[in-house]
C-alpha positions as a printed Julia matrix, in Angstrom:
143×3 Matrix{Float64}:
 -67.57   -91.54  44.61
 -69.29   -88.6   45.01
 -68.58   -84.99  45.16
 -69.19   -81.83  46.86
 -69.44   -78.43  45.02
 -67.14   -75.79  46.49
 -67.3    -73.36  44.5
 -67.02   -71.4   41.01
 -64.02   -70.32  39.85
 -63.94   -66.22  39.09
 -61.27   -63.85  38.21
 -58.4    -64.09  40.29
 -55.46   -61.46  41.01
 -52.44   -63.0   39.94
 -50.27   -64.64  42.29
 -46.16   -64.57  41.8
 -45.13   -67.74  43.27
 -41.54   -68.54  42.37
 -41.05   -70.96  39.72
 -37.39   -72.72  39.43
 -35.76   -73.19  36.26
 -34.79   -76.45  36.55
 -37.03   -79.62  36.64
 -36.37   -81.62  40.2
 -35.22   -84.98  39.89
 -36.49   -87.69  41.64
 -33.42   -88.66  42.49
 -30.54   -86.57  43.76
 -31.2    -82.71  43.59
 -28.89   -80.63  40.9
 -26.82   -77.52  42.99
 -27.57   -75.24  39.98
 -31.43   -75.23  40.44
 -31.18   -72.75  43.65
 -32.35   -69.81  41.43
 -35.64   -68.79  40.44
 -36.05   -67.71  36.92
 -39.93   -66.51  36.86
 -43.35   -66.83  38.73
 -46.15   -69.29  37.74
 -49.22   -68.31  38.94
 -51.43   -71.64  39.88
 -54.89   -70.05  38.34
 -53.28   -69.5   35.15
 -51.77   -73.13  35.28
 -54.82   -74.8   36.18
 -57.95   -73.1   35.06
 -58.08   -72.24  31.57
 -61.98   -70.29  31.23
 -62.66   -68.97  35.01
 -66.1    -68.41  33.65
 -67.25   -71.84  33.05
 -64.62   -73.67  36.11
 -65.67   -74.94  39.19
 -64.6    -76.66  41.89
 -65.78   -80.45  44.0
 -64.1    -82.05  46.77
 -64.25   -85.43  46.07
 -65.38   -88.59  48.29
 -64.87   -91.89  48.38
 -62.47   -94.51  46.72
 -63.76   -95.22  43.58
 -60.95   -92.87  41.51
 -57.82   -94.0   43.12
 -56.43   -95.81  40.6
 -56.31   -92.66  38.67
 -54.77   -90.42  41.73
 -57.88   -89.13  42.72
 -58.14   -89.78  46.44
 -60.61   -88.79  49.23
 -60.75   -85.36  49.85
 -59.27   -84.36  46.8
 -60.33   -81.13  44.8
 -60.71   -81.4   41.33
 -61.22   -78.14  38.74
 -63.24   -79.16  36.31
 -64.73   -77.16  33.33
 -67.59   -77.19  31.81
 -67.22   -75.43  28.84
 -65.25   -78.79  27.24
 -67.12   -81.57  25.38
 -66.63   -84.77  27.36
 -64.73   -87.3   25.08
 -64.6    -91.09  25.59
 -61.67   -91.54  27.88
 -62.12   -88.08  30.13
 -62.77   -88.01  33.74
 -66.32   -85.99  34.0
 -68.51   -85.04  36.87
 -71.75   -86.25  35.91
 -75.35   -86.99  37.08
 -76.99   -90.76  36.62
 -80.42   -90.23  37.72
 -80.02   -87.23  39.48
 -76.96   -88.88  41.82
 -73.53   -87.16  41.19
 -70.78   -89.05  40.53
 -67.19   -88.66  39.27
 -65.84   -91.27  37.05
 -63.89   -92.05  33.93
 -66.46   -91.39  30.29
 -66.82   -94.7   28.07
 -68.7    -94.33  24.7
 -67.3    -96.95  22.73
 -68.95   -99.84  22.35
 -71.73   -98.55  24.94
 -71.49   -95.47  27.1
 -70.78   -96.19  30.58
 -69.02   -94.76  33.89
 -65.96   -96.57  34.78
 -64.43   -96.25  38.31
 -60.48   -96.42  38.49
 -60.17   -98.75  41.57
 -60.87  -102.47  40.95
 -63.16  -103.0   43.86
 -66.09  -101.0   41.8
 -67.8   -102.21  38.68
 -68.47  -100.1   36.05
 -71.96   -98.37  35.93
 -74.25   -99.57  32.64
 -75.69   -96.5   31.23
 -79.47   -98.37  30.76
 -81.79   -97.23  27.96
 -83.91   -94.25  28.97
 -81.47   -94.03  31.81
 -80.97   -89.84  32.61
 -77.06   -88.98  32.27
 -76.17   -85.37  32.52
 -72.67   -84.09  32.16
 -71.28   -81.14  33.88
 -68.33   -80.86  33.29
 -64.54   -82.22  32.84
 -61.92   -82.3   35.13
 -59.1    -81.09  34.16
 -56.82   -80.97  37.05
 -56.52   -82.93  40.76
 -55.38   -81.35  43.56
 -54.42   -83.08  46.71
 -52.04   -82.42  49.97
 -49.12   -84.63  50.12
 -48.94   -84.45  53.83
 -52.99   -84.69  55.35
 -53.64   -82.85  57.7
């Protein structure tokens, strides 16, 4: 699965989008949930450090079991230190990919699709982590 760089996050003006007080049940809707208590800014929800955040578009299907599909946009924070189990943007020998990072017992990049094999990091290979994916944005209706 490869990624396409979309751009860098920056300071954005707040967007006052209505946020309803009650969570929406997956079953039947609650009749009491028809009023708005406050607003929610998607930038504040998805971006913790604007100066260290960038967006990438995903290509390929190697991360579908993690809920990351072709065409999705990842919010990536490069200020976070990647840890075992994080979804990362990595360059292995200069080729960018998005995978789950495994650091123990050995360092590997793990696809989240049983159709793909883990990527072993051989001795002397050049692995660079470009950030930790913190949010995935995908449309429920593909246009």
